[in-house]
Coordinates of C-alpha atoms in Angstrom, one line a residue:
M1 CA -64.9 14.9 33.2
H2 CA -65.9 12.4 36.0
Q3 CA -66.9 14.0 39.6
L4 CA -66.1 12.3 43.1
G5 CA -68.5 12.3 45.7
A6 CA -67.8 14.5 48.7
I7 CA -69.2 16.0 51.6
E8 CA -68.4 19.6 52.4
M9 CA -68.7 21.9 55.4
G10 CA -67.3 25.1 56.9
E11 CA -66.8 28.6 55.8
S12 CA -66.9 29.4 52.0
A13 CA -63.4 31.3 51.9
G14 CA -60.2 30.6 52.4
T15 CA -58.0 27.7 51.3
P16 CA -59.8 24.4 51.8
I17 CA -58.8 21.6 54.0
V18 CA -59.3 18.1 51.7
F19 CA -59.7 14.9 53.4
L20 CA -59.0 11.4 51.5
H21 CA -60.3 8.0 53.9
G22 CA -58.2 4.8 53.4
F23 CA -59.1 1.4 52.1
G24 CA -62.8 0.8 52.7
G25 CA -63.6 4.2 53.8
T26 CA -65.8 6.9 52.6
A27 CA -65.8 10.6 53.1
A28 CA -68.0 10.2 56.2
S29 CA -65.0 8.3 57.8
W30 CA -64.1 12.0 58.6
H31 CA -67.4 13.4 59.7
E32 CA -66.2 14.1 63.7
V33 CA -63.0 15.4 62.6
Q34 CA -64.4 17.4 59.6
S35 CA -66.9 18.6 61.9
A36 CA -64.2 19.8 64.6
V37 CA -62.1 21.8 62.0
S38 CA -64.8 23.2 59.7
G39 CA -65.8 26.1 62.2
K40 CA -63.0 28.1 60.6
H41 CA -62.2 26.5 57.3
P42 CA -64.0 25.4 54.5
T43 CA -63.7 21.5 54.2
I44 CA -64.0 18.9 51.4
A45 CA -64.3 15.0 52.3
F46 CA -63.9 13.0 49.3
D47 CA -65.3 9.6 48.3
L48 CA -61.9 8.1 46.6
P49 CA -62.6 6.4 43.3
G50 CA -64.1 2.8 44.0
H51 CA -65.8 3.9 47.2
G52 CA -69.0 5.0 48.7
A53 CA -70.7 7.6 45.7
S54 CA -67.5 7.6 43.9
L55 CA -68.0 4.0 43.3
D56 CA -68.7 4.0 39.8
Y57 CA -65.5 6.5 39.1
P58 CA -63.8 4.4 35.9
D59 CA -60.2 3.0 35.3
A60 CA -58.9 4.2 38.8
V61 CA -57.4 1.2 41.2
T62 CA -54.3 2.7 42.3
A63 CA -53.1 5.6 44.5
R64 CA -51.6 7.1 41.5
H65 CA -55.1 7.0 39.9
F66 CA -57.0 8.6 43.0
A67 CA -54.4 11.5 43.1
Q68 CA -55.2 12.1 39.8
A69 CA -58.7 11.8 40.3
V70 CA -58.3 14.5 43.2
I71 CA -56.3 16.9 41.3
D72 CA -58.6 16.9 38.5
D73 CA -61.8 17.6 40.7
I74 CA -59.9 20.4 42.5
G75 CA -59.2 21.9 39.1
R76 CA -63.3 21.4 38.2
R77 CA -63.8 23.3 41.7
T78 CA -61.2 26.0 40.1
I79 CA -59.7 25.8 43.4
Q80 CA -56.1 27.5 43.7
K81 CA -54.9 25.4 46.6
V82 CA -55.3 22.9 49.2
H83 CA -54.1 21.5 52.8
L84 CA -54.6 17.8 52.2
V85 CA -55.0 15.4 55.3
G86 CA -54.9 11.7 54.2
H87 CA -55.1 8.5 56.1
S88 CA -53.6 5.2 55.2
M89 CA -54.2 4.3 51.2
G90 CA -55.4 8.2 51.2
G91 CA -52.3 9.3 52.8
A92 CA -50.2 7.6 50.0
T93 CA -52.8 9.4 47.5
A94 CA -52.1 13.0 49.6
V95 CA -48.2 12.4 49.0
L96 CA -48.5 11.6 45.4
I97 CA -51.1 14.7 44.9
A98 CA -47.8 16.7 46.5
A99 CA -45.7 15.1 44.1
F100 CA -47.4 15.5 41.1
A101 CA -48.9 19.3 41.6
P102 CA -46.5 20.7 44.6
E103 CA -48.1 24.4 43.5
K104 CA -51.6 23.0 44.5
V105 CA -50.7 22.0 48.1
S106 CA -50.4 24.3 51.2
S107 CA -49.6 21.4 53.7
L108 CA -49.8 17.7 54.2
T109 CA -51.1 15.7 57.5
L110 CA -50.6 12.2 57.0
L111 CA -52.2 9.8 59.2
A112 CA -50.1 6.4 59.3
P113 CA -50.2 7.0 55.4
G114 CA -49.3 4.1 52.8
G115 CA -46.6 3.6 50.9
F116 CA -43.7 4.5 53.4
G117 CA -42.4 0.8 53.3
P118 CA -43.1 -2.4 51.8
D119 CA -44.8 -4.0 54.9
I120 CA -48.4 -4.4 55.1
N121 CA -50.8 -6.1 56.8
G122 CA -52.2 -7.7 53.5
R123 CA -53.9 -11.0 54.9
L124 CA -56.0 -8.3 57.7
L125 CA -56.8 -6.1 55.0
Q126 CA -58.0 -9.0 52.8
H127 CA -60.2 -10.3 55.4
Y128 CA -61.4 -6.8 55.7
A129 CA -62.5 -6.3 52.3
A130 CA -64.2 -9.6 52.1
A131 CA -66.6 -9.2 55.0
R132 CA -70.4 -9.0 54.3
E133 CA -71.6 -9.6 57.7
Y134 CA -71.6 -7.6 60.7
D135 CA -69.2 -10.1 62.9
D136 CA -66.8 -10.6 60.0
L137 CA -66.5 -7.0 59.7
K138 CA -66.1 -6.3 63.6
M139 CA -63.4 -9.1 63.9
A140 CA -61.4 -7.4 60.9
L141 CA -62.0 -3.8 62.5
E142 CA -60.7 -5.2 65.7
G143 CA -57.6 -6.1 63.9
M144 CA -56.9 -2.4 63.1
F145 CA -57.9 -0.3 66.1
G146 CA -55.7 -0.3 69.3
W147 CA -56.7 -2.4 72.2
R148 CA -58.0 0.4 74.3
H149 CA -60.5 1.9 71.7
P150 CA -63.6 0.0 70.8
V151 CA -64.8 -0.2 67.5
P152 CA -67.8 2.0 66.9
E153 CA -71.1 0.5 66.2
D154 CA -72.0 3.3 63.3
M155 CA -68.9 2.4 61.5
I156 CA -69.4 -1.3 61.4
R157 CA -73.1 -0.4 60.1
R158 CA -71.9 2.0 57.7
D159 CA -69.3 -0.6 56.3
I160 CA -72.2 -3.0 55.8
N161 CA -74.2 -0.6 54.0
L162 CA -71.2 0.1 51.8
R163 CA -70.7 -3.3 50.9
A164 CA -74.3 -4.0 50.1
K165 CA -74.1 -1.6 47.1
P166 CA -73.6 -4.0 43.7
G167 CA -70.0 -4.1 43.0
Q168 CA -68.5 -2.5 45.9
I169 CA -66.8 -5.6 47.0
E170 CA -65.4 -6.5 43.8
R171 CA -64.1 -3.2 43.4
L172 CA -62.3 -3.4 46.8
D173 CA -60.7 -6.5 45.6
A174 CA -59.4 -5.1 42.6
I175 CA -57.9 -2.2 44.4
L176 CA -56.4 -4.6 47.2
A177 CA -55.1 -6.7 44.3
R178 CA -52.9 -3.5 43.1
M179 CA -52.2 -2.0 46.6
M180 CA -50.1 -5.2 47.4
K181 CA -47.6 -7.7 45.1
D182 CA -46.4 -10.8 47.0
G183 CA -47.9 -9.7 49.8
L184 CA -46.1 -6.0 50.2
Q185 CA -46.9 -2.6 48.9
G186 CA -45.6 -0.2 46.7
T187 CA -43.2 2.2 48.6
I188 CA -43.3 6.0 47.7
P189 CA -39.7 7.1 45.9
R190 CA -38.0 8.9 48.8
E191 CA -37.2 11.6 46.5
F192 CA -40.7 12.8 46.6
L193 CA -40.3 13.3 50.0
D194 CA -37.0 14.8 50.2
A195 CA -38.4 17.3 47.8
F196 CA -41.6 19.0 49.9
T197 CA -41.0 22.4 51.0
M198 CA -44.9 22.5 52.5
P199 CA -45.2 22.0 56.1
V200 CA -45.7 17.8 56.7
T201 CA -47.2 16.7 59.6
L202 CA -46.9 12.6 60.3
A203 CA -48.8 10.5 62.9
W204 CA -49.0 7.1 63.6
G205 CA -50.1 4.9 66.4
R206 CA -47.8 2.8 68.4
L207 CA -49.7 -0.3 68.2
D208 CA -50.6 0.1 64.3
N209 CA -51.6 -3.7 63.2
V210 CA -51.9 -2.5 59.6
L211 CA -48.9 -0.4 58.7
P212 CA -46.0 -0.9 61.1
L213 CA -44.2 2.0 63.3
Y214 CA -41.1 1.7 62.0
Q215 CA -42.0 3.1 58.9
S216 CA -42.4 6.3 60.5
E217 CA -38.6 6.2 61.2
G218 CA -35.9 7.8 59.1
L219 CA -37.9 10.6 57.2
P220 CA -37.1 14.0 56.4
S221 CA -36.5 16.2 59.7
S222 CA -38.5 19.0 58.3
F223 CA -41.5 16.4 58.9
A224 CA -43.2 16.8 62.4
L225 CA -43.6 13.6 63.6
H226 CA -46.3 12.5 66.1
R227 CA -46.3 8.7 67.6
F228 CA -49.5 7.9 69.9
D229 CA -49.0 5.5 72.8
G230 CA -52.4 3.4 72.6
A231 CA -53.3 3.7 69.5
G232 CA -54.0 1.7 66.1
H233 CA -54.1 2.1 62.5
M234 CA -57.6 3.7 62.5
L235 CA -56.7 7.3 64.1
I236 CA -59.3 8.9 62.6
E237 CA -61.9 7.2 64.8
E238 CA -59.7 6.7 68.2
I239 CA -58.2 9.7 68.7
P240 CA -60.2 12.5 66.7
D241 CA -59.8 15.1 69.3
E242 CA -56.0 14.6 68.6
V243 CA -56.1 14.3 65.0
S244 CA -58.2 17.5 64.8
S245 CA -55.5 19.5 66.6
L246 CA -52.8 18.1 64.5
I247 CA -54.5 19.5 61.7
L248 CA -55.3 22.8 62.6
A249 CA -51.9 23.1 64.0
T250 CA -50.2 22.1 60.4
V251 CA -53.3 24.4 58.6
G252 CA -51.8 27.1 60.6
T253 CA -48.2 26.8 59.1
G254 CA -48.9 26.3 56.1

């Protein structure tokens, strides 16, 4: 069985909090948030297939593939249940895990998740996927952040190092090609969302330039919805304290 790269922190006992990053990210994207919530909980941040230490994970280029890879890895670890936290593409992955294996999911915290509507800023994501140099990466990331929040220097350097791995750019291109069709993203079936019985928290930045804010509308009334003024798409880096508090509050109800 293939194994995902992972960063683990926190206590050894209890229901783990599992973090799933967005397109082009890695487990390290969660460092500040993961550190903040690991004081009382075991945590695992995965490198999703085609990213970071999971670059060579075979035959996985869609959120559905990623979901099955995470389910398999959780099973390999003999973990009975998890709290899932997913950002963007990782949010879509978390939703699919909860749909395919609801018995394994205690709660969902979704940060500007993919799949909640067809519109997506594919041009920006294509620029981001193709960027290799500092200035190109910074420009692409600037388009993903809210205007009040600068792009962290270490994030740009991390992305540069990631793209230096042979095959990483090509894998990102393959994932992006499957993520979008005719400039639109696939949409998660509404019946999946309506069937959830676990606590679900949804967060969105009002200045999101990747996935529009309207995709947070018209969702099941049981979802706890939070919209953040001044924040863009990169909620983990922009408002880590607020994200950490949301996770802990959601975990506490699950």
